[in-house]
Amino acid sequence: MLVLGIESSCDEMAAAVVEDGRRVRSSVIASQHDIHEEYAGVVPELASRAHVERLTPTLRRALRDAGVGLGDIDAIAVGHRPGLIGSLLVGVAAAKALAWSLGKPLIGVDHIHAHLYAGCLDRDEPELPALGLVVSGGHTSLFLIERMETPRLLGRTIDDAVGEAYDKVATILGLPYPGGPALDELAQTAGADERAFDFPISRLDALLDFSFSGLKTAVLYAVRGVPQRGDRGGRGGGFPREASELSAAGRADVAASFQRAAVGAVLGRVEAALDGPAAEARAMLVGGGVSANSRLRAQLEALAAARGLDLRLPQIAYCLDNAAMIAGLGFHLLQTRGADDLSLRASPASAL
Ligand code: KG4
Ligand code: ZN
């Protein structure tokens, strides 16, 4: 069965054709980084307009790369939540139009849920129960997955997502947008001292929740100094220093120390979950843009080996937003839960 997946929740327009939920026949991602770079963040109005322009060429290329025509497609899956509403609407409207005109089933897929499925692409589904971890620009959440179609939320960030912290710290250091990959690279600079700064790893009463805003502020103060009361007119809003005053080695030390704290915070919660509600887990499903991070991948691999867990780290291409994960999970949901009807709505919030 061939499922056409469509993903448009944020600043990537993506389409993919996946066979039987696993075999990726094509996966096309039209990024908009060039458009949003100037603003160091996604501008929703620009994103939805760019989605409209990129929709048809992206769909055409996904079909061509898979070597199929629209008539060969058996079902249409679309990421319909969560995300920027104007962006989601473009994909959802396209998916409904295709499903209706082709007379094929329509499946609405939750974007976060799809990130969890990315580690099943081009291979099999793991034995369950599994611990699920989504680390992206918009979300940082832990799940217990007893059945693939119904993950249960165990904990999530109470403020910034980990990818958001990466992007903001990258901006503080003057790195190009989107900052996560550039910061990851800077942190790996030879000689960088990951203990140069003792950045805080927040502890919360709820053991499985995350918080990254304190870490981000600690980095800001380490780089630019603590703003003085009443000094609003000085150098950039009262900060004693400019980021550009840091040496290259100093910047690498900040990056490495931040990365140690951010990844340490994630690993701490993963271990707490494995010692608590996910003690029976046989596998770990990880997804979202930050699952491309070098340190997080290495530490999760070591943890999974020590605990004998089947770790599903997606290929790098499936860590970031993509439509193959939407089509893959869409197939699974069609088998287990059935299709949606044309009243399917786009929503900014996840239902997970
Ligand atoms: O999953 P994704 O493409 O979009 C959301 O659903 O949010 O994740 C994008 C996020 C961005 O914050 C980006 O900076 C971060 O993933 N990211 C990374 C790395 N690659 C992407 N963060 C840290 N290290 C990386 N190597
Ligand atoms: Zn995502």
PDB file of C-alpha atoms and ligand atoms in Angstrom, residues 7 9-10 12 82 111-112 115 134-139 287-289 319-322 325, ligand 2:
ATOM      1  CA  GLU A   7       3.894  17.900   6.199  1.00  0.00           C
ATOM      2  CA  SER A   9       3.401  22.392  10.251  1.00  0.00           C
ATOM      3  CA  CYS A  10       6.181  24.969  10.464  1.00  0.00           C
ATOM      4  CA  GLU A  12       9.253  23.035   5.906  1.00  0.00           C
ATOM      5  CA  PRO A  82       0.343  20.813  16.280  1.00  0.00           C
ATOM      6  CA  HIS A 111       3.303  15.760  14.196  1.00  0.00           C
ATOM      7  CA  ILE A 112       4.833  14.816  17.573  1.00  0.00           C
ATOM      8  CA  HIS A 115       8.459  12.120  15.199  1.00  0.00           C
ATOM      9  CA  VAL A 134      10.611  13.908  21.249  1.00  0.00           C
ATOM     10  CA  VAL A 135      13.217  16.669  21.241  1.00  0.00           C
ATOM     11  CA  SER A 136      12.508  19.393  18.696  1.00  0.00           C
ATOM     12  CA  GLY A 137      12.271  23.127  18.173  1.00  0.00           C
ATOM     13  CA  GLY A 138       8.731  23.206  19.547  1.00  0.00           C
ATOM     14  CA  HIS A 139       8.558  20.211  21.899  1.00  0.00           C
ATOM     15  CA  GLY A 287      12.691  11.827  17.262  1.00  0.00           C
ATOM     16  CA  GLY A 288      12.653  15.533  16.463  1.00  0.00           C
ATOM     17  CA  GLY A 289      15.362  17.875  15.170  1.00  0.00           C
ATOM     18  CA  CYS A 319      15.128  13.557  12.597  1.00  0.00           C
ATOM     19  CA  LEU A 320      14.126  16.932  11.179  1.00  0.00           C
ATOM     20  CA  ASP A 321      10.634  17.698   9.941  1.00  0.00           C
ATOM     21  CA  ASN A 322       9.780  15.417   7.024  1.00  0.00           C
ATOM     22  CA  MET A 325       7.277   9.967   9.165  1.00  0.00           C
TER      23      MET A 325
HETATM   24 ZN    ZN B   2       9.047  18.593  14.187  1.00  0.00          ZN
END
